[in-house]
Amino acid sequence: MQTTLLDWGARALSNDFFAGGLALGLLGLVAAAVRSAWSAALRTLARRFSVSVTIDNRSPAFWHLHLWLEESGALAHARRVRVSDLSRSEAQHPLYAPAPGRHWFFQDGQFAWLIREISEKTRVEGNRGTRPMETVTLTLPFGRVETVRAWIDAGAAVAERARQKAPGLFVFQQDYWESFGALTRRSLDTVLSEDDRVERLLADLRWFYGAQDWYADRGVPWRRGYLLHGPPGTGKSTAIRALASELGLDIALLDLGQAGLTDDQLREGLACAPARSLVALEDVDAVFKGRSDAARTGVSFSGLLNAIDGIAAQEGRALFMTTNHPERLDPALIRPGRADVHVELGPVGAEAARRLYLRFFPGETARADRFAGAIGTAQVVPAALQGWLLANCADPEAAAGAGGLASLSPPVETGRVATEPAAVGV
């Protein structure tokens, strides 16, 4: 038997075709072994001499890295890109991000490759509802974690600059929006109130600008209206400027009282308002006191209602109306869908006055306490407080006495934000 097998093997090897096939098979096995060993060696080298960082879109770092990639131009050579909407991040603007797949770049003396993956099966929660899980894996051969951290920090700085952008002012001139340049940036703490209503208003706006999918899923127009009301000098206009500053938005001001303004012009004006702007209609009570009253301009009451939420009304915009006399406004103008959130900004008391004093005179805590004591239980409009402190800005002692604040009034009740972000009224 053994002799037979040996004879068969000898005859097979003497056959050129069989011998060639056997040789090729052996070469294939050797090549596969070499490839396997090479891959294992590369993986070992990668583990020992490279840095790999994986980030998913539940982390702000994910968007900050994308902002850095755009700002630095690291992937300017990329042939495959994906337009991403960063409205759920601090930057809040569309950007050209790398498409899913593998990309490489050389930046700051460091070679790196990036793999972006999107999983439709895995969903993560966000302020737009659920969305696909996205991951980015960044690998730096012979790199350091500090390099990746510096790139992410640079992206965070880009987001912060966008957030702190001074708002631009646009004013509607009957048939076009005219730019009046940038306004001075205002921080949210310049709006005085007795509670956190202004912060909750900002939270509602952040929710709205990230809720496009939420509105679309429910078949509701992506619009939101706000009514700011209160006596003169309580900070309604300041609140709009501060909110625009916090969100990196512009302000589009439309004066309903301008001579010659027609319904058609108003509708066109609201439909083509500058992108990424808060639209403001100030002192609406001065023009419309009821649906039966004739308008003082060429704009009718029904024309205003149609411009706010008609078929041609712009989506993705927040509309602010201000008034000193909300009781004069027709309920049809301030119903949900046109004015979803009502916020009263009224006179403030001693604690808010103390905060304002410290903004004028930092570190003067003892005098600030005395100033608050002088206010006592009275309620004062913020404009009067500011006027008094401005008049005595060179004399903190005189300012602390509050002796010239003739507008002190008895305590009054002030309203609250009427609609919470979680309970959307549309």
mmCIF file of N, CA, C and O in Angstrom, residues 90-92 157-166 185 202 206 243-249:
data_model
loop_
_atom_site.group_PDB
_atom_site.id
_atom_site.type_symbol
_atom_site.label_atom_id
_atom_site.label_comp_id
_atom_site.label_asym_id
_atom_site.label_seq_id
_atom_site.Cartn_x
_atom_site.Cartn_y
_atom_site.Cartn_z
ATOM 1 N N GLU A 90 -23.648 74.266 19.465
ATOM 2 C CA GLU A 90 -23.541 75.676 19.801
ATOM 3 C C GLU A 90 -23.379 76.540 18.561
ATOM 4 O O GLU A 90 -23.747 77.704 18.537
ATOM 5 N N ALA A 91 -22.744 76.004 17.505
ATOM 6 C CA ALA A 91 -22.427 76.828 16.349
ATOM 7 C C ALA A 91 -23.667 77.202 15.564
ATOM 8 O O ALA A 91 -23.799 78.307 15.075
ATOM 9 N N GLN A 92 -24.608 76.242 15.421
ATOM 10 C CA GLN A 92 -25.875 76.488 14.770
ATOM 11 C C GLN A 92 -25.713 77.005 13.358
ATOM 12 O O GLN A 92 -26.252 78.029 12.977
ATOM 13 N N ALA A 157 -13.636 76.668 20.488
ATOM 14 C CA ALA A 157 -13.419 78.112 20.418
ATOM 15 C C ALA A 157 -14.163 78.711 19.230
ATOM 16 O O ALA A 157 -14.700 79.831 19.312
ATOM 17 N N VAL A 158 -14.211 77.983 18.102
ATOM 18 C CA VAL A 158 -14.976 78.457 16.939
ATOM 19 C C VAL A 158 -16.453 78.575 17.300
ATOM 20 O O VAL A 158 -17.113 79.567 16.978
ATOM 21 N N ALA A 159 -16.986 77.554 17.993
ATOM 22 C CA ALA A 159 -18.388 77.583 18.413
ATOM 23 C C ALA A 159 -18.659 78.751 19.354
ATOM 24 O O ALA A 159 -19.684 79.418 19.264
ATOM 25 N N GLU A 160 -17.711 79.016 20.250
ATOM 26 C CA GLU A 160 -17.895 80.111 21.200
ATOM 27 C C GLU A 160 -17.870 81.460 20.501
ATOM 28 O O GLU A 160 -18.651 82.358 20.824
ATOM 29 N N ARG A 161 -16.979 81.608 19.511
ATOM 30 C CA ARG A 161 -16.950 82.878 18.759
ATOM 31 C C ARG A 161 -18.259 83.093 18.015
ATOM 32 O O ARG A 161 -18.763 84.219 17.957
ATOM 33 N N ALA A 162 -18.797 82.015 17.452
ATOM 34 C CA ALA A 162 -20.080 82.143 16.759
ATOM 35 C C ALA A 162 -21.183 82.529 17.735
ATOM 36 O O ALA A 162 -22.055 83.340 17.428
ATOM 37 N N ARG A 163 -21.129 81.924 18.925
ATOM 38 C CA ARG A 163 -22.164 82.218 19.926
ATOM 39 C C ARG A 163 -22.091 83.653 20.410
ATOM 40 O O ARG A 163 -23.106 84.279 20.735
ATOM 41 N N GLN A 164 -20.882 84.212 20.444
ATOM 42 C CA GLN A 164 -20.697 85.558 20.968
ATOM 43 C C GLN A 164 -20.707 86.623 19.879
ATOM 44 O O GLN A 164 -20.374 87.770 20.129
ATOM 45 N N LYS A 165 -21.070 86.229 18.662
ATOM 46 C CA LYS A 165 -21.105 87.189 17.564
ATOM 47 C C LYS A 165 -22.094 88.307 17.874
ATOM 48 O O LYS A 165 -23.208 88.069 18.313
ATOM 49 N N ALA A 166 -21.671 89.544 17.626
ATOM 50 C CA ALA A 166 -22.567 90.669 17.824
ATOM 51 C C ALA A 166 -23.687 90.610 16.789
ATOM 52 O O ALA A 166 -23.430 90.368 15.605
ATOM 53 N N ARG A 185 -23.057 93.856 21.469
ATOM 54 C CA ARG A 185 -23.531 92.611 22.048
ATOM 55 C C ARG A 185 -24.011 92.832 23.479
ATOM 56 O O ARG A 185 -23.393 93.556 24.250
ATOM 57 N N LEU A 202 -34.684 81.869 26.807
ATOM 58 C CA LEU A 202 -33.544 81.464 25.986
ATOM 59 C C LEU A 202 -33.571 79.957 25.730
ATOM 60 O O LEU A 202 -33.323 79.499 24.600
ATOM 61 N N ARG A 206 -33.639 78.050 22.122
ATOM 62 C CA ARG A 206 -32.676 77.004 21.730
ATOM 63 C C ARG A 206 -33.427 75.745 21.297
ATOM 64 O O ARG A 206 -33.056 75.103 20.315
ATOM 65 N N LEU A 243 -30.994 88.024 23.626
ATOM 66 C CA LEU A 243 -31.265 86.682 23.109
ATOM 67 C C LEU A 243 -30.563 86.459 21.778
ATOM 68 O O LEU A 243 -29.982 85.395 21.531
ATOM 69 N N ALA A 244 -30.607 87.477 20.900
ATOM 70 C CA ALA A 244 -29.902 87.365 19.621
ATOM 71 C C ALA A 244 -28.404 87.222 19.838
ATOM 72 O O ALA A 244 -27.725 86.457 19.143
ATOM 73 N N SER A 245 -27.857 87.953 20.812
ATOM 74 C CA SER A 245 -26.432 87.854 21.112
ATOM 75 C C SER A 245 -26.064 86.467 21.601
ATOM 76 O O SER A 245 -25.038 85.897 21.199
ATOM 77 N N GLU A 246 -26.875 85.911 22.479
ATOM 78 C CA GLU A 246 -26.583 84.587 23.032
ATOM 79 C C GLU A 246 -26.620 83.504 21.964
ATOM 80 O O GLU A 246 -25.846 82.540 22.013
ATOM 81 N N LEU A 247 -27.500 83.652 20.986
ATOM 82 C CA LEU A 247 -27.684 82.616 19.974
ATOM 83 C C LEU A 247 -26.893 82.878 18.701
ATOM 84 O O LEU A 247 -26.944 82.069 17.765
ATOM 85 N N GLY A 248 -26.180 84.004 18.632
ATOM 86 C CA GLY A 248 -25.437 84.325 17.426
ATOM 87 C C GLY A 248 -26.343 84.655 16.252
ATOM 88 O O GLY A 248 -26.026 84.356 15.097
ATOM 89 N N LEU A 249 -27.496 85.277 16.519
ATOM 90 C CA LEU A 249 -28.463 85.615 15.487
ATOM 91 C C LEU A 249 -28.474 87.116 15.233
ATOM 92 O O LEU A 249 -27.969 87.902 16.038
#
